[in-house]
Short mmCIF file of C-alpha atoms in Angstrom, two decimals:
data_model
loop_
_atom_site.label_atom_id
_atom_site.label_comp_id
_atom_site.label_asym_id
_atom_site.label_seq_id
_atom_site.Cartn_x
_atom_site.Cartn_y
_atom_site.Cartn_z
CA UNK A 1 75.91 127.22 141.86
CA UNK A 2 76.11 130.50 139.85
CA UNK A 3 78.17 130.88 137.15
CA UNK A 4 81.75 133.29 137.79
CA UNK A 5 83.02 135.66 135.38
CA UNK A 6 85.94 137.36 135.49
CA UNK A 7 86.26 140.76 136.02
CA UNK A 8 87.51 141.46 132.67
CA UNK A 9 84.74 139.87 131.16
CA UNK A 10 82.10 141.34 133.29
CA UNK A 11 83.23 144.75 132.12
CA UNK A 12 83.71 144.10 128.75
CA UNK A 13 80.31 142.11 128.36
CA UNK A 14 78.83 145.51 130.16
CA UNK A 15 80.03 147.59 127.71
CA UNK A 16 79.34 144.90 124.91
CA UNK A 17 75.63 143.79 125.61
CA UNK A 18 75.06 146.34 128.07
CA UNK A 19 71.16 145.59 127.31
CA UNK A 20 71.48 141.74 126.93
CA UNK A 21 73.80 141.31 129.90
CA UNK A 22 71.76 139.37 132.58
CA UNK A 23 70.11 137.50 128.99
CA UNK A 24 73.18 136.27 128.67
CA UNK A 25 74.74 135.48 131.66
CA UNK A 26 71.13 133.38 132.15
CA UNK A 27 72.02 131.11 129.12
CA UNK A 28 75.76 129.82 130.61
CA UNK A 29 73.31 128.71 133.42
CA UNK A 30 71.71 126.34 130.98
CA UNK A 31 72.85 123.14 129.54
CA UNK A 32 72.70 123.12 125.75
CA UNK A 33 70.43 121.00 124.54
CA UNK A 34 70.76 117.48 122.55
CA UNK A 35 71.03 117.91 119.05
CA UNK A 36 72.27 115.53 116.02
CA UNK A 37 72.73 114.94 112.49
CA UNK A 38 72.38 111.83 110.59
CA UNK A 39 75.91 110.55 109.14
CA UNK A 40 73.77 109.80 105.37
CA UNK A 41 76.83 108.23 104.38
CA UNK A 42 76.03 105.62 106.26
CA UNK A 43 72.08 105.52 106.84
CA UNK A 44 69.52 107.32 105.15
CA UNK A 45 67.99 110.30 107.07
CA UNK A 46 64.30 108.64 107.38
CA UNK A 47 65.71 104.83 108.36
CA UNK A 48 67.79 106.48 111.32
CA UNK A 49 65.28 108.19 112.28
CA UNK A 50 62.88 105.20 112.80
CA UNK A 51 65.82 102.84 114.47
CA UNK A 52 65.80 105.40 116.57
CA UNK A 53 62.01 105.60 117.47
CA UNK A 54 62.28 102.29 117.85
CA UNK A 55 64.78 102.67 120.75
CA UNK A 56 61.96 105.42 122.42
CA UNK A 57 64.38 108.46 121.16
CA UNK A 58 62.34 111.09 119.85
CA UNK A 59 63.84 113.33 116.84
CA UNK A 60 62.27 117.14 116.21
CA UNK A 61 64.20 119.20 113.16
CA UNK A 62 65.88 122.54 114.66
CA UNK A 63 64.19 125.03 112.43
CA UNK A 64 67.66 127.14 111.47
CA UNK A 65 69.34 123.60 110.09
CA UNK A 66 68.37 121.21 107.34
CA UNK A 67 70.35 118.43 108.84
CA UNK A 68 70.23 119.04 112.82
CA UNK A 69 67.69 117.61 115.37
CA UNK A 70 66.51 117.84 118.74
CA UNK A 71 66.73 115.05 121.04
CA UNK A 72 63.90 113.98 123.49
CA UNK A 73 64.96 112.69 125.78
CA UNK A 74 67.96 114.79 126.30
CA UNK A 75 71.70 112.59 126.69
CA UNK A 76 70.11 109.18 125.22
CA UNK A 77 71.78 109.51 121.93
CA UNK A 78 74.99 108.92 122.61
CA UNK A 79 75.48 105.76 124.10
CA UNK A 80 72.97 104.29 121.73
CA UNK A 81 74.19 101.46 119.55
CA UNK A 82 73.31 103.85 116.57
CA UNK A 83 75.97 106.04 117.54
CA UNK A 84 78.53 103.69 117.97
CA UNK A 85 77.43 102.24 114.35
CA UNK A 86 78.08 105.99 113.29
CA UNK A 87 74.69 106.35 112.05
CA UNK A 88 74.33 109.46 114.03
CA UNK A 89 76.49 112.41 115.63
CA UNK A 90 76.06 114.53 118.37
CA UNK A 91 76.96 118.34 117.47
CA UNK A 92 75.50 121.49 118.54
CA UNK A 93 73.15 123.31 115.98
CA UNK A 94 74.57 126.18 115.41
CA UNK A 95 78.24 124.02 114.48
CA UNK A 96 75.59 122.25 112.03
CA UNK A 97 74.64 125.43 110.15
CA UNK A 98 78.20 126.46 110.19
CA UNK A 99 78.65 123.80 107.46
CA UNK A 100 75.07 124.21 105.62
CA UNK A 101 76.53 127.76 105.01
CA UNK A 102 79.70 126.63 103.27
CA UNK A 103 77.34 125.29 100.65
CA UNK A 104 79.29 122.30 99.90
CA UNK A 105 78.88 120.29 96.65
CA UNK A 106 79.89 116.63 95.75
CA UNK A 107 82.85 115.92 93.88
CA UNK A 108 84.52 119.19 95.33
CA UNK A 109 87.44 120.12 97.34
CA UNK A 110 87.50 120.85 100.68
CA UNK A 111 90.07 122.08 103.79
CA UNK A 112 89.10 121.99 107.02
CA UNK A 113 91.86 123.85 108.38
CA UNK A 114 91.27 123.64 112.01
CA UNK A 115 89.54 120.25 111.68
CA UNK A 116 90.24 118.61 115.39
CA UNK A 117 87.41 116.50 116.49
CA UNK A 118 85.94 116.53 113.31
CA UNK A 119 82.31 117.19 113.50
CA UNK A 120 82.38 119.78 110.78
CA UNK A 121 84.80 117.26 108.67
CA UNK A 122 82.53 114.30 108.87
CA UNK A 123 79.34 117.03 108.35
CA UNK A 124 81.80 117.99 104.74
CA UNK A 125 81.98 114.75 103.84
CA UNK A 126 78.50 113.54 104.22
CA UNK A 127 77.65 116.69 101.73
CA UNK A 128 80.56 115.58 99.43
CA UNK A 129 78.40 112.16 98.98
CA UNK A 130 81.69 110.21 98.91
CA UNK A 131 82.90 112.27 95.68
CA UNK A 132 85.51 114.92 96.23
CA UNK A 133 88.14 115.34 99.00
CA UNK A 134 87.85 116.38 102.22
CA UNK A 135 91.35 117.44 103.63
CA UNK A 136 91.40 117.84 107.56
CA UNK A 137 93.94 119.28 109.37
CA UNK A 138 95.06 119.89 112.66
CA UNK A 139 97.96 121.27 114.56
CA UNK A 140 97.92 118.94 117.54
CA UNK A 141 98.47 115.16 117.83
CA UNK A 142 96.18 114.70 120.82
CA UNK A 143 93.48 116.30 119.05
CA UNK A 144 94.14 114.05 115.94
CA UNK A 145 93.40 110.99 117.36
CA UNK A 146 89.69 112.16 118.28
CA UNK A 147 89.40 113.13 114.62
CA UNK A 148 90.75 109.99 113.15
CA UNK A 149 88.25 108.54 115.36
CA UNK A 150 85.18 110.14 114.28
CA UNK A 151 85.99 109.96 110.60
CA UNK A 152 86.55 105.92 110.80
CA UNK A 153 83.22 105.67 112.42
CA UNK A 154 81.39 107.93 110.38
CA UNK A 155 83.36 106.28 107.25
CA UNK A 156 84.74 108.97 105.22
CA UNK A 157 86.67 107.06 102.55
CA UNK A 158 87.38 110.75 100.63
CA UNK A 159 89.34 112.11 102.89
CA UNK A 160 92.30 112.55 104.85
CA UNK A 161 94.14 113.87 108.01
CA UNK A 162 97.51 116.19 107.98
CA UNK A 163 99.13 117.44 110.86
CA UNK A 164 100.15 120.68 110.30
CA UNK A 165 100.68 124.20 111.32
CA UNK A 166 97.60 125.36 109.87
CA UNK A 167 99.44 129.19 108.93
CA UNK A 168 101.60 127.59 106.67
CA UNK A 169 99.75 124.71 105.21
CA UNK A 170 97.60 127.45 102.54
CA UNK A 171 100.68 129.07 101.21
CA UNK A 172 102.13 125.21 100.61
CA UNK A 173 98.92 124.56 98.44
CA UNK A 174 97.52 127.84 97.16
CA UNK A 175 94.46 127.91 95.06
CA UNK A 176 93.44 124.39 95.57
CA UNK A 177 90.12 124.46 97.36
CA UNK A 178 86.22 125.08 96.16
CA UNK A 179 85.80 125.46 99.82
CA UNK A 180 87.97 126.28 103.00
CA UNK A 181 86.70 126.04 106.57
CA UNK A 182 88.59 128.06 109.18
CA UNK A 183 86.88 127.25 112.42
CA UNK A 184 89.54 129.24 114.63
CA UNK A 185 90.90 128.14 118.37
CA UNK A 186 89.50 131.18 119.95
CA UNK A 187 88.27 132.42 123.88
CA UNK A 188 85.18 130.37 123.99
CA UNK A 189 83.02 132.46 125.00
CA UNK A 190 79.89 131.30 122.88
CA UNK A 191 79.93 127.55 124.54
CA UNK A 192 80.47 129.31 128.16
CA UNK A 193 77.71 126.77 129.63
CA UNK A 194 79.85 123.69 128.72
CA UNK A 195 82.68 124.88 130.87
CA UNK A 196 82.68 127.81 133.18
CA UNK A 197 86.14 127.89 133.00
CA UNK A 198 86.53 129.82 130.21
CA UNK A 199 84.40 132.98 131.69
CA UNK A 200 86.35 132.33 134.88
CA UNK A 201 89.83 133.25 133.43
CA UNK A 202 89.17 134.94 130.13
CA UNK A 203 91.09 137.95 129.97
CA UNK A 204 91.32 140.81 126.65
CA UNK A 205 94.72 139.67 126.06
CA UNK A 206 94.11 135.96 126.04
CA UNK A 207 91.71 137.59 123.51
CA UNK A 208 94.44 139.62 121.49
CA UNK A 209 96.63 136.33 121.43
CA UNK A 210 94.06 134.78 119.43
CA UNK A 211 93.50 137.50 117.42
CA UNK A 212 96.93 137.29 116.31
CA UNK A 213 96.84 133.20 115.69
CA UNK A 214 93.31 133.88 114.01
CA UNK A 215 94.46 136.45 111.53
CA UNK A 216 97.18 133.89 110.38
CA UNK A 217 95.05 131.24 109.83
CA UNK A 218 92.21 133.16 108.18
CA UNK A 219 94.94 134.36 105.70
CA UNK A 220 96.27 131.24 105.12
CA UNK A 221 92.78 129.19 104.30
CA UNK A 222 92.37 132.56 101.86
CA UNK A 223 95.32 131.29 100.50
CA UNK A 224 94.16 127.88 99.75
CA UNK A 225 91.00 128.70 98.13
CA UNK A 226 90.72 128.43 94.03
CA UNK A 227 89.50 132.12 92.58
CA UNK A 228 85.42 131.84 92.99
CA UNK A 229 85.44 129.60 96.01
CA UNK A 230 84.32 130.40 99.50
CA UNK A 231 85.57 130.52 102.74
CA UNK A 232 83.58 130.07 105.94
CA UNK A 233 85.37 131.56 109.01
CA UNK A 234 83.80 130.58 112.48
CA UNK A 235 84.81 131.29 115.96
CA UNK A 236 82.64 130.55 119.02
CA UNK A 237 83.27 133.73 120.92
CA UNK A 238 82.20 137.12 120.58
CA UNK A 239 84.83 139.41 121.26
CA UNK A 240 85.92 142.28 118.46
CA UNK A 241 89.72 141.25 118.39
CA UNK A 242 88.82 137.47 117.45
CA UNK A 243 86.14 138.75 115.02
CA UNK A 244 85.78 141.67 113.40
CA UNK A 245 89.49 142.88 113.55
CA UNK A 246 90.14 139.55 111.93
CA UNK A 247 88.40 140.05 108.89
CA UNK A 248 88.90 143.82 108.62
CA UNK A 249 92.94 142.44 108.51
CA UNK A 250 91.72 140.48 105.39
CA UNK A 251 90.22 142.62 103.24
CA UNK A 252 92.79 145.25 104.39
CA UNK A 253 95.59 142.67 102.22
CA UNK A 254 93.01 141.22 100.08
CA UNK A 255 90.98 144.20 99.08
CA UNK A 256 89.19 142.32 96.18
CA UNK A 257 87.76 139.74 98.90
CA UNK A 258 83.91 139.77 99.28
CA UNK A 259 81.86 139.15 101.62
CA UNK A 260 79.09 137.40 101.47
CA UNK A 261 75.19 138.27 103.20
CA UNK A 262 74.60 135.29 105.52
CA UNK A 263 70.62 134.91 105.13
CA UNK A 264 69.78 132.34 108.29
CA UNK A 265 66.29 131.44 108.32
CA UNK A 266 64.09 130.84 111.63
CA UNK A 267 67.06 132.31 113.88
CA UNK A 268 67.51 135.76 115.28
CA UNK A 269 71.16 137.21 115.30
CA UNK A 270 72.94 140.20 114.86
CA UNK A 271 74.94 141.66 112.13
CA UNK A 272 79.15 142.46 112.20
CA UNK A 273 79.94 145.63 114.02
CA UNK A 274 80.07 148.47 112.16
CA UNK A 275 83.15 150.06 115.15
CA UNK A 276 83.92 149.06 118.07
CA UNK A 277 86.15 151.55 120.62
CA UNK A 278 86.61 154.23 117.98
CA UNK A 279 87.49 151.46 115.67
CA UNK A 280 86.52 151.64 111.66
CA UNK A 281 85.68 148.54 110.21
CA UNK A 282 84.99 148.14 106.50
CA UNK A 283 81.41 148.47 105.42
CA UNK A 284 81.78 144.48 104.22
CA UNK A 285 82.42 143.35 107.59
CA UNK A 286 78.57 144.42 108.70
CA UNK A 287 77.52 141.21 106.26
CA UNK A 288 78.90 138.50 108.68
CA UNK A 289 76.88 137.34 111.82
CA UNK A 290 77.23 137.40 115.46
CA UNK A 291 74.99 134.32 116.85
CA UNK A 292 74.38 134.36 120.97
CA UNK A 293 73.61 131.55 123.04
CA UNK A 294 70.23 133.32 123.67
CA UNK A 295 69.33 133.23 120.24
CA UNK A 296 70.11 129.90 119.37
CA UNK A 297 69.27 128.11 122.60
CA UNK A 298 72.71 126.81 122.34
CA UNK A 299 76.12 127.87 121.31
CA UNK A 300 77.22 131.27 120.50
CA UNK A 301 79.29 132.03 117.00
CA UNK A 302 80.26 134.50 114.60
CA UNK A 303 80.22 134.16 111.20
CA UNK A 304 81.54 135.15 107.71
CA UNK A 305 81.56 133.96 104.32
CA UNK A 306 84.29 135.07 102.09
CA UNK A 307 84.59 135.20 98.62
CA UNK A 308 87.68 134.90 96.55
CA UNK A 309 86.86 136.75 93.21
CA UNK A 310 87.47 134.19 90.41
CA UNK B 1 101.62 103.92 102.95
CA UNK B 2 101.70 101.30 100.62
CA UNK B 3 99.84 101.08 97.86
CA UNK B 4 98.41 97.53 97.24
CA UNK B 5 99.38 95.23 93.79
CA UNK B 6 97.59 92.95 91.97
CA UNK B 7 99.15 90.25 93.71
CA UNK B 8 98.59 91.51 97.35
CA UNK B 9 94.99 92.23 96.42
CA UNK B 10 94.39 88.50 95.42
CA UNK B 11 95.91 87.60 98.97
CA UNK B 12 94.04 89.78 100.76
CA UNK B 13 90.61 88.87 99.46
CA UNK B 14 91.31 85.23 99.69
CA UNK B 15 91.91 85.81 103.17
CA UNK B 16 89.43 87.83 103.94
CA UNK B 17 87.15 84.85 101.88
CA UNK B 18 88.70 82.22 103.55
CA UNK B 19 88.19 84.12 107.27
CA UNK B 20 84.68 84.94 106.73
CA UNK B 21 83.03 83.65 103.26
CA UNK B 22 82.49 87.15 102.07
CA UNK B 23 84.40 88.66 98.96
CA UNK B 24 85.91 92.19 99.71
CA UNK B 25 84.96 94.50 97.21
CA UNK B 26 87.59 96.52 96.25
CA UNK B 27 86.50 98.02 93.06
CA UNK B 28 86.73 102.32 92.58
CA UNK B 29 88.82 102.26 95.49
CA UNK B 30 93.07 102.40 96.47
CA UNK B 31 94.07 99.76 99.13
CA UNK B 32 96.49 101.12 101.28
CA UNK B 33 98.55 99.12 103.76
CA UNK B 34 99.50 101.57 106.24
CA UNK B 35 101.07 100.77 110.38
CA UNK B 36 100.73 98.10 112.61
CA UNK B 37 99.39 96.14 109.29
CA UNK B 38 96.03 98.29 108.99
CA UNK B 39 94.73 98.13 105.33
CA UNK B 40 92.44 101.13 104.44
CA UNK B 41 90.36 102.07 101.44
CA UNK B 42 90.31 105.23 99.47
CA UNK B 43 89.46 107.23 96.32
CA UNK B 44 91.84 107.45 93.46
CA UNK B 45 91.70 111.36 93.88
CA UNK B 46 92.15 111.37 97.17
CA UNK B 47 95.76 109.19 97.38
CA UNK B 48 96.88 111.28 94.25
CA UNK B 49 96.18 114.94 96.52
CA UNK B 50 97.65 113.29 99.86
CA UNK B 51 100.91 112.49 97.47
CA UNK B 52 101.45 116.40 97.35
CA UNK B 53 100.45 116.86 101.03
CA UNK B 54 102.80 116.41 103.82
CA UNK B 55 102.04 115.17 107.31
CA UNK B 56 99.69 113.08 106.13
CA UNK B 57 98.20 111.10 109.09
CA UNK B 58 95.80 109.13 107.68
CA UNK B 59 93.84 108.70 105.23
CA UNK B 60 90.51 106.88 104.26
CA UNK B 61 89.06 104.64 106.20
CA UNK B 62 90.20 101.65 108.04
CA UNK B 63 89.05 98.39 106.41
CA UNK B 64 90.83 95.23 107.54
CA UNK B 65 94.35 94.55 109.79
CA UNK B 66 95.97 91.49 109.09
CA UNK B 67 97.49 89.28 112.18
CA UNK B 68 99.12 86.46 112.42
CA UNK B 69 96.60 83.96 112.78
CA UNK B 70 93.75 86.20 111.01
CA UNK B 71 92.52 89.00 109.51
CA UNK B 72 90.44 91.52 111.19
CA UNK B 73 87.57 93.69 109.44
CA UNK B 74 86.39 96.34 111.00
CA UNK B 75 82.54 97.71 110.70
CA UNK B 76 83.00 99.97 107.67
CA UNK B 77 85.10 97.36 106.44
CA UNK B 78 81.97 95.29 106.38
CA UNK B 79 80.19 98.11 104.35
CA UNK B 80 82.69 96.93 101.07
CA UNK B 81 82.20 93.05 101.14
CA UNK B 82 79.50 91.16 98.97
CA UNK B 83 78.20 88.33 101.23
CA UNK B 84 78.75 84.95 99.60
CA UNK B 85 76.79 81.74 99.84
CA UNK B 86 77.56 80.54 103.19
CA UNK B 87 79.67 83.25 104.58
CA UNK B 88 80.02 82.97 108.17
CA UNK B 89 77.64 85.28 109.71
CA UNK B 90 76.26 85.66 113.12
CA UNK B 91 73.01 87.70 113.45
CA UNK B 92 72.42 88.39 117.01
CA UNK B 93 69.63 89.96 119.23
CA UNK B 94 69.33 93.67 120.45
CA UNK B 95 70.57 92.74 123.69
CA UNK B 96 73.52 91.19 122.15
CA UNK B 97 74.46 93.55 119.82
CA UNK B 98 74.44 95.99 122.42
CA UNK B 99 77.07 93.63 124.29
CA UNK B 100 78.43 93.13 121.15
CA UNK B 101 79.56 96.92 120.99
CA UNK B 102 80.44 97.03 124.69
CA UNK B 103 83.17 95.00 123.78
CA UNK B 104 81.71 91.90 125.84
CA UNK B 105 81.66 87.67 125.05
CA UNK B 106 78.48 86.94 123.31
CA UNK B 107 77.30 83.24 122.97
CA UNK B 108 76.58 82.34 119.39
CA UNK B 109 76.83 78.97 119.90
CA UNK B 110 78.82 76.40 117.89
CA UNK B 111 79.63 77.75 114.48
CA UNK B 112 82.09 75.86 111.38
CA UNK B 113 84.48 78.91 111.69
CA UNK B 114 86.59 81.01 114.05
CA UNK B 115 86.00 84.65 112.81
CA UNK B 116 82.68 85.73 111.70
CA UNK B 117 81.05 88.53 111.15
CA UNK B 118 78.30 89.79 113.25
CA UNK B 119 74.59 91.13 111.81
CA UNK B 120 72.12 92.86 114.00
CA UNK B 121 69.30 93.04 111.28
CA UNK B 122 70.79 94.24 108.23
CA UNK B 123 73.57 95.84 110.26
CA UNK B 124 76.65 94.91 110.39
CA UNK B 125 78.36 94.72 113.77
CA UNK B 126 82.22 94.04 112.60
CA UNK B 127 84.11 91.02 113.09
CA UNK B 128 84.48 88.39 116.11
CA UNK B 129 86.71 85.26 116.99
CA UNK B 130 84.94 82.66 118.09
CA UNK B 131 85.72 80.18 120.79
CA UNK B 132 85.11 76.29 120.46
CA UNK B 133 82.52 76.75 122.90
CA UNK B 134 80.79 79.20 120.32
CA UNK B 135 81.39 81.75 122.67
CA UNK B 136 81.96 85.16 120.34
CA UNK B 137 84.80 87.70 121.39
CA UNK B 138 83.43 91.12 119.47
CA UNK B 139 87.17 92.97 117.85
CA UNK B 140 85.71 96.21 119.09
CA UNK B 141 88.17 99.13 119.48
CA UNK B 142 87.96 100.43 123.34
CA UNK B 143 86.96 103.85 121.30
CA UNK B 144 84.29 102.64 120.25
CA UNK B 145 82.76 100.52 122.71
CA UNK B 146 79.54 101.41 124.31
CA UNK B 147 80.75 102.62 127.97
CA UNK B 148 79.30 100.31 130.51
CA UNK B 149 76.57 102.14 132.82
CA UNK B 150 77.65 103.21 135.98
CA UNK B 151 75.43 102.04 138.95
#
């Protein structure tokens, strides 16, 4: 079976990755690959490692992480007892670095503003070392319950869930956070291979919606963030309106907000557009990162780190 | 959200001691009774910024639920008790703990009490009734249960 992309997405990915087309396409054919952290608020890193030797599992470091690892073989993680303990969890490397870059420190505090099912949270807390807060929110119920779930069994005891609209919640508590995660509800398009779906029916407007519902949130988690903290914003898709036109609407109402270089080691990627369609975008916006499934051998994200000048 | 007293604290570990033998360590943390009789643990810092938050869904983690007959403690609840002389602790095999956390009966043969606490190693596997038959019924959550393989 071949993967189907929509028309709109075959001619904007043309005109997009005109070069990397067929590169890309290849990777939705592929699975992702196996990958985990240890939860070291539970286990250390070295103990988990050896239970799970013991069980025949074998661990290799992904390069571009300091917490990730590959699994060999492939699927037998998570239905090991070890798991279900919440000594380990399954997430995809690239959401693993996502956190490394927000540079987390213990006794901080941190919003997750989009936190739903909480692999970044838990990822927060574990770097908080059980001093701090981790907030985690989430707009919908359904989605709550598979983050409540995952922060019992990884056992955050500094932390805890709202359920919220996400736009509002920063202007309710401005200039409380060290660190704010906005990992957007966007198209998809980087984690195409775990459901073809989303290259089936994606469309320029579904990407425009999001756009809109991005912007809002980004501004919002700007909001929340103390003067001299930063912000990580993250989507999983690759399109211009979810990305760069995002931040550019930032810095366009906060034009003191920096940008931060994003200096990933031991993985390829590509720098923020400079224009897109006759498009301008602020010279800042070339510092975040566009990450493609064929570069990480897994999902496919962009990237920025904001400052808040303090 | 309730936060517990002096006096419910003293209950609650003298349950939990009387249930299991183990004293719950409640030290550095807020005990929280929150719905259907769930008690959780957090930080000080952490009730104090959910008190200016609304929405708030949960918060910490979920340590014990008190029933009728007895009180449940889950597998991080485990994590913040000091095992006493005695407590009343099963420590099962691999293949047990792996039925264990499927959610399965596990023989453990004839023990003094009817909740204990189950050990695979050093790790602990949460809390089980037991049967007079010493047959172990694991208080897993159907969350977190190993799924059973499909043949």
């Amino acid at each position: 079976m071949n993967v189907n992309l929509s028309e709109e997405l075959k001619s904007f990915l043309f005109e997009f990755v005109p070069d990397r087309f067929e590169q890309l396409v290849e990777s939705y054919e592929k699975p992702f690959p196996e990958t985990f952290r240890v939860n070291t608020l539970k286990i250390s890193q070295a103990e988990c490692l050896e239970l799970l030797a013991e069980d025949g599992i074998e661990a290799t470091p992904i390069p571009y992480t300091e917490d990730g690892f590959y699994v060999k073989p492939p699927g037998t993680v998570s239905t090991t007892l070890w798991h279900m303990l919440g000594y380990v969890y399954v997430q995809g490397p690239v959401s693993i670095l996502i956190t490394e870059l927000l540079d987390v420190k213990p006794g901080m505090k941190v919003l997750d503003l989009c936190a739903a099912p909480g692999s970044k949270t838990t990822h927060i807390a574990a770097k908080l070392q059980r001093r701090g807060v981790v907030v985690a929110n989430d707009v919908s119920r359904t989605r709550i319950k598979a983050l409540a779930s995952n922060m019992q069994r990884c056992g955050v005891v500094n932390g805890f869930i709202t359920l919220s609209d996400g736009r509002c919640l920063g202007y309710r508590h401005r200039r409380l956070f060290d660190r704010v995660l906005v990992d957007a509800p966007c198209t998809s398009l980087g984690i195409g291979s775990k459901d073809w779906s989303v290259l089936k029916y994606w469309t320029v407007r579904s990407s425009q919606r999001l756009g809109r519902l991005q912007r809002s949130l980004l501004l919002s988690g700007y909001q929340a963030l103390k003067p001299g903290g930063s912000l990580i914003y993250s989507t999983c898709t690759f399109h211009p309106f979810e990305n760069e036109y995002v931040v550019s609407a930032l810095l366009e109402k906060f034009p003191d907000a920096k940008l931060e270089p994003l200096n990933i080691q031991n993985l390829s990627y590509e720098k923020g557009l400079e224009s897109w369609q006759g498009v301008n975008f602020p010279s800042e916006v070339t510092k975040t990162v566009r990450i493609y499934p064929f570069h990480s051998g897994a999902e496919g994200f962009y990237i920025a780190k904001i400052i808040k000048p303090g | 959200m309730k936060k517990f007293d002096e006096n419910m604290l003293k209950t609650l570990k003298e349950q939990i001691r009387a249930a299991y033998g183990v004293e719950l360590e409640t030290q550095g943390h807020v005990v929280l009774q929150t719905g259907e009789n769930k008690i959780r643990f957090t930080t000080e810092e952490t009730y104090e910024l959910a008190l200016n938050f609304r929405g708030v869904a949960n918060i910490g983690v979920y340590v014990a639920k008190s029933r009728k007959k007895f009180t449940l403690i889950t597998i991080e609840g485990c994590m913040f008790t000091k095992l006493l002389a005695g407590a009343n602790l099963v420590h099962v095999s691999k293949e047990q703990a792996l039925s264990w956390m499927k959610g399965d009966p596990v023989e453990v043969g004839p023990v003094s009490a009817k909740t204990v606490i189950g050990m695979y190693g050093k790790h602990f596997l949460g809390s089980a009734v037991v049967d007079v038959n010493g047959t172990a019924y694991p208080q897993i959550p159907k969350w977190r249960r190993i799924p059973p393989t499909i043949s």
